[in-house]
Amino acid sequence: MKMKSCRLMNGLKTIGKITSLAMLTVCCFSSCNKNFERVLTEDYGESGTNYQQGKVLLILVDGAAGKAVQQAVNTAQAPRIRGLIDNSMYTFEGLADSRTNLSNISNERGWANLLTGVTTHEVGETKEDLEDLATPTFLSLLKTSPKQISSNLFSANQHIVSALEGDVDRGDRLTNDAAVTDALIDQISNTSEEIPDISIAQLEGVQKSGSAEGFYDDAGIPKANVIEAIHIVDGQIGAMVDALRERPNFAKENWLVIVTSNYGGVYTGDKEEGDFYDDPERNTFTLLYSPRLTSSLLQPQAAEIRYNYFSPWYSGTGGTDNAIVKDATLFNMGSRSSDTTSYTIQFMIYDTWPNAGDGHTILSKRPRVNNGPGWNIRMNSSGGNVAVNFEGNSAWGGENWYQIRKNNPWRVYTYVYKECGEIDSLFCYLDGVEFRRERLWNDEMRNDEPLTIGKIEGSNYGLNGHFFVNNVQFYDVALPADYLAANYCKTGLDKIDGFEYWDNLLGYWPNDREIDHGGTILPDYSKYGSVYGGENAGRSDMVLTNPIWETGSMLDPNVCPNPDDAFFREVFNTVDLPVQIMAWLGISVDRQWQLEGLGWPLRYRVLTN
């Protein structure tokens, strides 16, 4: 796995639930007005058999990535979809799954997310069979509604038909997509019978083409065969919509047409770790069409995520004095005679002081600055630089090292203490780049002093300085240079599923969590600390002395925070569609269904007075 941008990291852990009433409330507080409320009240009719009531045509296109559909639209290969966009809410950057960190999203997983409105159905994890879902489909949930929702399915896929058998009123297995299109058109054109509330057409031409000839080239660009398959599907979608518009009571029937894909097709190249928006397999296309809607494109609002911090700040005088680990016996690095383990220490520092700071201690495990067994990392009073000093190491280092200044980015310092036999080495990195290497002739570092952020005996108590020390990490392994170059900016390590050095992370103090803000404790968020009930619980937390807290938010190239819960909800997720369909049909979402999706307020073209 690789890491590229600050919008990386993990998917969401918070499940969004919304009732149709809640969706209307959102509308009212999102620049909607009384006219919009009245349109919703008048136009969302009761479902059932009356022709004035809402209807849904759901067209599912297997394996059509949003970027592939966008390419087809931009190259005039999808003119019918392009025509629908003028009256649609749509996205080319939809997500098949934003709640799990599965390395691959399969066709079946995408289908299961879409059909159930949840990601807890187990397909793609412990199961692969759509006919063995651990949770009910939204169509089966609608069967429990007193409004007697009816639905028909047309598909050439036996697994889909079997999975929905019993959940739909009619499920037709056809020979291919052309037959599916014809059958759907026949149903739409038959005005002598009541048309169901939900009509579903599943088209698998794109999936079949990609499975046979590949979905993406080596550069991750959709292949020509996929674009050609989308062109064919585009014509089929157009034919269905044309038939719909020709119904005598089309306008009164209040149709919502949903065109969506279940996943983005198989991708075998490298993926950016946790970057769901850049994962081709998660990339979907979704379009909600009604002749009453305006055109509105949903897309992520920012390529990067702001780093929000709730942190104590330090200084010689006036700021927080220090933060001290409760148990001084923890986090010793030993000596050459008794310890052959390598270690890594990493932290972020942001100094807002405008001029050269005094020699404030940043991080240490030592009785006194530059004296006695142990080590300390401090500012150098000459130019606001950062220096490190280990016992017996006469090379102070730090002279003319990288400066930390007001309005500069956060700087990330990493010190790798590498056991090298008779003479150990210290490797120093700034923002993932090695800038100094020292041989340690006398590296006696075991002591009874606690790991400390901020002042220790001999620290400078001058007023100059206003700095934060966050994301402090202590490992019992030498992190490799290539790993640091690619991952030095990671924050929220405890939230990263499958974090590769989780077992080696002996202590972790983010020092930026809102939940800790204003307190006197900086909890240890490693697996060994109190937050996760580890063996060092109650011992490895840091106690603050005279804490002064401050909050901030910034975009910073040296900080790669986890996305907040809203980041991957800026576009349609496939789990949203069951909720959207229920809202259109006037069905309130039962909390017991535990649906994960959100309902989107639609933007109408004409609002009456």
PDB file of C-alpha atoms in Angstrom, residues 140-313:
ATOM      1  CA  SER A 140     -37.977  -6.878   2.190  1.00  0.00           C
ATOM      2  CA  LEU A 141     -38.170  -4.066   4.740  1.00  0.00           C
ATOM      3  CA  LEU A 142     -40.654  -2.258   2.497  1.00  0.00           C
ATOM      4  CA  LYS A 143     -42.788  -5.399   2.532  1.00  0.00           C
ATOM      5  CA  THR A 144     -43.428  -4.688   6.216  1.00  0.00           C
ATOM      6  CA  SER A 145     -44.764  -1.204   5.444  1.00  0.00           C
ATOM      7  CA  PRO A 146     -48.514  -0.723   5.727  1.00  0.00           C
ATOM      8  CA  LYS A 147     -48.368   1.124   2.395  1.00  0.00           C
ATOM      9  CA  GLN A 148     -47.975  -2.176   0.537  1.00  0.00           C
ATOM     10  CA  ILE A 149     -45.047  -1.179  -1.652  1.00  0.00           C
ATOM     11  CA  SER A 150     -44.860  -3.224  -4.856  1.00  0.00           C
ATOM     12  CA  SER A 151     -41.696  -3.943  -6.840  1.00  0.00           C
ATOM     13  CA  ASN A 152     -40.574  -5.750  -9.997  1.00  0.00           C
ATOM     14  CA  LEU A 153     -37.096  -6.879 -11.004  1.00  0.00           C
ATOM     15  CA  PHE A 154     -35.658  -7.532 -14.467  1.00  0.00           C
ATOM     16  CA  SER A 155     -32.161  -9.046 -14.600  1.00  0.00           C
ATOM     17  CA  ALA A 156     -30.014 -11.437 -16.576  1.00  0.00           C
ATOM     18  CA  ASN A 157     -28.139 -12.459 -13.427  1.00  0.00           C
ATOM     19  CA  GLN A 158     -29.496 -15.567 -11.739  1.00  0.00           C
ATOM     20  CA  HIS A 159     -27.773 -14.700  -8.423  1.00  0.00           C
ATOM     21  CA  ILE A 160     -29.527 -11.330  -8.260  1.00  0.00           C
ATOM     22  CA  VAL A 161     -32.906 -12.833  -9.095  1.00  0.00           C
ATOM     23  CA  SER A 162     -32.440 -15.585  -6.503  1.00  0.00           C
ATOM     24  CA  ALA A 163     -31.220 -13.148  -3.838  1.00  0.00           C
ATOM     25  CA  LEU A 164     -34.332 -11.003  -4.254  1.00  0.00           C
ATOM     26  CA  GLU A 165     -36.783 -13.857  -4.666  1.00  0.00           C
ATOM     27  CA  GLY A 166     -39.486 -13.283  -2.123  1.00  0.00           C
ATOM     28  CA  ASP A 167     -38.529  -9.619  -1.684  1.00  0.00           C
ATOM     29  CA  VAL A 168     -40.059  -8.469  -4.991  1.00  0.00           C
ATOM     30  CA  ASP A 169     -43.507  -9.130  -6.400  1.00  0.00           C
ATOM     31  CA  ARG A 170     -42.075 -10.186  -9.741  1.00  0.00           C
ATOM     32  CA  GLY A 171     -38.538 -11.246 -10.573  1.00  0.00           C
ATOM     33  CA  ASP A 172     -37.788 -12.018 -14.222  1.00  0.00           C
ATOM     34  CA  ARG A 173     -34.582 -13.764 -15.264  1.00  0.00           C
ATOM     35  CA  LEU A 174     -33.789 -12.676 -18.834  1.00  0.00           C
ATOM     36  CA  THR A 175     -31.087 -13.741 -21.264  1.00  0.00           C
ATOM     37  CA  ASN A 176     -29.113 -10.491 -21.548  1.00  0.00           C
ATOM     38  CA  ASP A 177     -29.245  -6.708 -21.081  1.00  0.00           C
ATOM     39  CA  ALA A 178     -31.168  -6.192 -24.335  1.00  0.00           C
ATOM     40  CA  ALA A 179     -33.875  -8.552 -23.099  1.00  0.00           C
ATOM     41  CA  VAL A 180     -33.911  -6.760 -19.720  1.00  0.00           C
ATOM     42  CA  THR A 181     -34.414  -3.446 -21.508  1.00  0.00           C
ATOM     43  CA  ASP A 182     -37.229  -4.820 -23.651  1.00  0.00           C
ATOM     44  CA  ALA A 183     -39.004  -6.379 -20.665  1.00  0.00           C
ATOM     45  CA  LEU A 184     -38.796  -3.163 -18.658  1.00  0.00           C
ATOM     46  CA  ILE A 185     -40.083  -1.141 -21.604  1.00  0.00           C
ATOM     47  CA  ASP A 186     -42.971  -3.601 -22.074  1.00  0.00           C
ATOM     48  CA  GLN A 187     -43.956  -3.135 -18.431  1.00  0.00           C
ATOM     49  CA  ILE A 188     -43.699   0.656 -18.664  1.00  0.00           C
ATOM     50  CA  SER A 189     -45.685   0.759 -21.906  1.00  0.00           C
ATOM     51  CA  ASN A 190     -48.502  -1.400 -20.572  1.00  0.00           C
ATOM     52  CA  THR A 191     -50.993   1.157 -19.301  1.00  0.00           C
ATOM     53  CA  SER A 192     -53.755  -1.382 -18.770  1.00  0.00           C
ATOM     54  CA  GLU A 193     -52.135  -2.662 -15.573  1.00  0.00           C
ATOM     55  CA  GLU A 194     -50.972  -0.844 -12.488  1.00  0.00           C
ATOM     56  CA  ILE A 195     -47.258  -0.226 -12.607  1.00  0.00           C
ATOM     57  CA  PRO A 196     -45.354  -1.147  -9.421  1.00  0.00           C
ATOM     58  CA  ASP A 197     -43.978   1.450  -7.043  1.00  0.00           C
ATOM     59  CA  ILE A 198     -40.408   0.323  -7.737  1.00  0.00           C
ATOM     60  CA  SER A 199     -39.171  -1.025 -11.072  1.00  0.00           C
ATOM     61  CA  ILE A 200     -35.619  -2.402 -11.120  1.00  0.00           C
ATOM     62  CA  ALA A 201     -33.500  -3.092 -14.188  1.00  0.00           C
ATOM     63  CA  GLN A 202     -30.067  -4.618 -13.715  1.00  0.00           C
ATOM     64  CA  LEU A 203     -27.586  -4.238 -16.595  1.00  0.00           C
ATOM     65  CA  GLU A 204     -24.357  -6.253 -16.527  1.00  0.00           C
ATOM     66  CA  GLY A 205     -22.779  -5.411 -19.867  1.00  0.00           C
ATOM     67  CA  VAL A 206     -20.029  -3.248 -18.341  1.00  0.00           C
ATOM     68  CA  GLN A 207     -19.209  -5.911 -15.758  1.00  0.00           C
ATOM     69  CA  LYS A 208     -19.000  -8.616 -18.401  1.00  0.00           C
ATOM     70  CA  SER A 209     -16.784  -6.514 -20.658  1.00  0.00           C
ATOM     71  CA  GLY A 210     -14.438  -5.601 -17.804  1.00  0.00           C
ATOM     72  CA  SER A 211     -14.256  -9.188 -16.587  1.00  0.00           C
ATOM     73  CA  ALA A 212     -13.351 -10.393 -20.068  1.00  0.00           C
ATOM     74  CA  GLU A 213     -10.915  -7.662 -21.172  1.00  0.00           C
ATOM     75  CA  GLY A 214     -10.058  -5.731 -18.024  1.00  0.00           C
ATOM     76  CA  PHE A 215     -11.475  -2.596 -16.435  1.00  0.00           C
ATOM     77  CA  TYR A 216      -8.330  -0.437 -16.209  1.00  0.00           C
ATOM     78  CA  ASP A 217      -5.005  -0.064 -17.974  1.00  0.00           C
ATOM     79  CA  ASP A 218      -1.683   0.074 -16.144  1.00  0.00           C
ATOM     80  CA  ALA A 219      -2.132   3.784 -15.461  1.00  0.00           C
ATOM     81  CA  GLY A 220      -5.525   3.224 -13.834  1.00  0.00           C
ATOM     82  CA  ILE A 221      -7.449   4.687 -16.776  1.00  0.00           C
ATOM     83  CA  PRO A 222     -10.701   2.941 -17.782  1.00  0.00           C
ATOM     84  CA  LYS A 223     -10.067   0.790 -20.822  1.00  0.00           C
ATOM     85  CA  ALA A 224     -11.679   1.368 -24.213  1.00  0.00           C
ATOM     86  CA  ASN A 225     -13.828  -1.764 -23.935  1.00  0.00           C
ATOM     87  CA  VAL A 226     -15.401  -0.405 -20.739  1.00  0.00           C
ATOM     88  CA  ILE A 227     -16.219   2.919 -22.415  1.00  0.00           C
ATOM     89  CA  GLU A 228     -17.763   1.049 -25.332  1.00  0.00           C
ATOM     90  CA  ALA A 229     -19.853  -1.052 -22.934  1.00  0.00           C
ATOM     91  CA  ILE A 230     -21.034   2.127 -21.201  1.00  0.00           C
ATOM     92  CA  HIS A 231     -21.999   3.513 -24.618  1.00  0.00           C
ATOM     93  CA  ILE A 232     -24.240   0.487 -25.191  1.00  0.00           C
ATOM     94  CA  VAL A 233     -25.744   0.714 -21.705  1.00  0.00           C
ATOM     95  CA  ASP A 234     -26.325   4.436 -22.258  1.00  0.00           C
ATOM     96  CA  GLY A 235     -28.573   3.639 -25.202  1.00  0.00           C
ATOM     97  CA  GLN A 236     -30.495   1.115 -23.121  1.00  0.00           C
ATOM     98  CA  ILE A 237     -30.972   3.651 -20.322  1.00  0.00           C
ATOM     99  CA  GLY A 238     -32.203   6.188 -22.873  1.00  0.00           C
ATOM    100  CA  ALA A 239     -34.739   3.739 -24.287  1.00  0.00           C
ATOM    101  CA  MET A 240     -36.156   3.036 -20.817  1.00  0.00           C
ATOM    102  CA  VAL A 241     -36.452   6.728 -19.964  1.00  0.00           C
ATOM    103  CA  ASP A 242     -38.075   7.459 -23.338  1.00  0.00           C
ATOM    104  CA  ALA A 243     -40.702   4.792 -22.625  1.00  0.00           C
ATOM    105  CA  LEU A 244     -41.266   6.279 -19.193  1.00  0.00           C
ATOM    106  CA  ARG A 245     -41.822   9.778 -20.580  1.00  0.00           C
ATOM    107  CA  GLU A 246     -44.363   8.412 -23.061  1.00  0.00           C
ATOM    108  CA  ARG A 247     -46.656   7.191 -20.315  1.00  0.00           C
ATOM    109  CA  PRO A 248     -49.883   9.257 -20.469  1.00  0.00           C
ATOM    110  CA  ASN A 249     -49.712  10.141 -16.778  1.00  0.00           C
ATOM    111  CA  PHE A 250     -45.926  10.408 -16.515  1.00  0.00           C
ATOM    112  CA  ALA A 251     -45.926  13.826 -14.810  1.00  0.00           C
ATOM    113  CA  LYS A 252     -48.645  12.938 -12.320  1.00  0.00           C
ATOM    114  CA  GLU A 253     -46.992   9.653 -11.426  1.00  0.00           C
ATOM    115  CA  ASN A 254     -44.084  11.600  -9.946  1.00  0.00           C
ATOM    116  CA  TRP A 255     -41.213   9.433 -11.156  1.00  0.00           C
ATOM    117  CA  LEU A 256     -37.717   9.387  -9.697  1.00  0.00           C
ATOM    118  CA  VAL A 257     -35.186   7.697 -11.972  1.00  0.00           C
ATOM    119  CA  ILE A 258     -32.039   6.443 -10.252  1.00  0.00           C
ATOM    120  CA  VAL A 259     -29.100   5.316 -12.371  1.00  0.00           C
ATOM    121  CA  THR A 260     -26.264   3.925 -10.304  1.00  0.00           C
ATOM    122  CA  SER A 261     -23.409   1.465 -10.249  1.00  0.00           C
ATOM    123  CA  ASN A 262     -22.628  -0.989  -7.479  1.00  0.00           C
ATOM    124  CA  TYR A 263     -18.826  -0.726  -7.616  1.00  0.00           C
ATOM    125  CA  GLY A 264     -16.075   0.458  -9.943  1.00  0.00           C
ATOM    126  CA  GLY A 265     -14.816  -2.800 -11.398  1.00  0.00           C
ATOM    127  CA  VAL A 266     -11.788  -4.922 -10.569  1.00  0.00           C
ATOM    128  CA  TYR A 267      -8.532  -2.997 -10.126  1.00  0.00           C
ATOM    129  CA  THR A 268      -5.198  -4.798  -9.714  1.00  0.00           C
ATOM    130  CA  GLY A 269      -2.824  -1.839  -9.378  1.00  0.00           C
ATOM    131  CA  ASP A 270      -1.513  -0.112  -6.262  1.00  0.00           C
ATOM    132  CA  LYS A 271      -4.028   1.755  -4.154  1.00  0.00           C
ATOM    133  CA  GLU A 272      -3.531   4.699  -1.865  1.00  0.00           C
ATOM    134  CA  GLU A 273      -4.006   3.438   1.668  1.00  0.00           C
ATOM    135  CA  GLY A 274      -7.391   4.407   3.049  1.00  0.00           C
ATOM    136  CA  ASP A 275      -8.025   6.944   0.281  1.00  0.00           C
ATOM    137  CA  PHE A 276     -11.526   5.832  -0.602  1.00  0.00           C
ATOM    138  CA  TYR A 277     -12.043   8.567  -3.176  1.00  0.00           C
ATOM    139  CA  ASP A 278      -9.004   7.365  -5.118  1.00  0.00           C
ATOM    140  CA  ASP A 279      -9.851   3.658  -4.881  1.00  0.00           C
ATOM    141  CA  PRO A 280     -11.126   2.648  -8.346  1.00  0.00           C
ATOM    142  CA  GLU A 281     -13.098  -0.306  -6.972  1.00  0.00           C
ATOM    143  CA  ARG A 282     -15.079   1.974  -4.639  1.00  0.00           C
ATOM    144  CA  ASN A 283     -15.706   4.624  -7.288  1.00  0.00           C
ATOM    145  CA  THR A 284     -19.342   4.687  -8.441  1.00  0.00           C
ATOM    146  CA  PHE A 285     -21.675   6.801 -10.537  1.00  0.00           C
ATOM    147  CA  THR A 286     -25.082   7.827  -9.211  1.00  0.00           C
ATOM    148  CA  LEU A 287     -27.731  10.005 -10.829  1.00  0.00           C
ATOM    149  CA  LEU A 288     -31.154  10.957  -9.459  1.00  0.00           C
ATOM    150  CA  TYR A 289     -33.376  12.279 -12.247  1.00  0.00           C
ATOM    151  CA  SER A 290     -36.746  13.983 -12.220  1.00  0.00           C
ATOM    152  CA  PRO A 291     -37.928  16.592 -14.744  1.00  0.00           C
ATOM    153  CA  ARG A 292     -38.561  18.905 -11.789  1.00  0.00           C
ATOM    154  CA  LEU A 293     -34.963  18.890 -10.539  1.00  0.00           C
ATOM    155  CA  THR A 294     -32.157  21.316 -11.275  1.00  0.00           C
ATOM    156  CA  SER A 295     -28.721  20.046 -12.185  1.00  0.00           C
ATOM    157  CA  SER A 296     -26.499  19.653  -9.126  1.00  0.00           C
ATOM    158  CA  LEU A 297     -23.128  17.916  -9.027  1.00  0.00           C
ATOM    159  CA  LEU A 298     -21.917  16.332  -5.804  1.00  0.00           C
ATOM    160  CA  GLN A 299     -18.170  16.133  -5.345  1.00  0.00           C
ATOM    161  CA  PRO A 300     -15.675  16.270  -2.476  1.00  0.00           C
ATOM    162  CA  GLN A 301     -15.107  19.870  -1.497  1.00  0.00           C
ATOM    163  CA  ALA A 302     -11.410  19.628  -0.688  1.00  0.00           C
ATOM    164  CA  ALA A 303      -8.467  17.504  -1.734  1.00  0.00           C
ATOM    165  CA  GLU A 304      -7.021  17.779   1.758  1.00  0.00           C
ATOM    166  CA  ILE A 305      -8.398  17.528   5.269  1.00  0.00           C
ATOM    167  CA  ARG A 306      -7.895  20.195   7.882  1.00  0.00           C
ATOM    168  CA  TYR A 307      -5.985  19.214  10.979  1.00  0.00           C
ATOM    169  CA  ASN A 308      -8.055  20.162  14.017  1.00  0.00           C
ATOM    170  CA  TYR A 309      -6.194  20.126  17.307  1.00  0.00           C
ATOM    171  CA  PHE A 310      -7.202  20.587  20.928  1.00  0.00           C
ATOM    172  CA  SER A 311      -3.815  20.726  22.579  1.00  0.00           C
ATOM    173  CA  PRO A 312      -1.801  22.075  25.491  1.00  0.00           C
ATOM    174  CA  TRP A 313       0.903  24.565  24.572  1.00  0.00           C
TER     175      TRP A 313
END
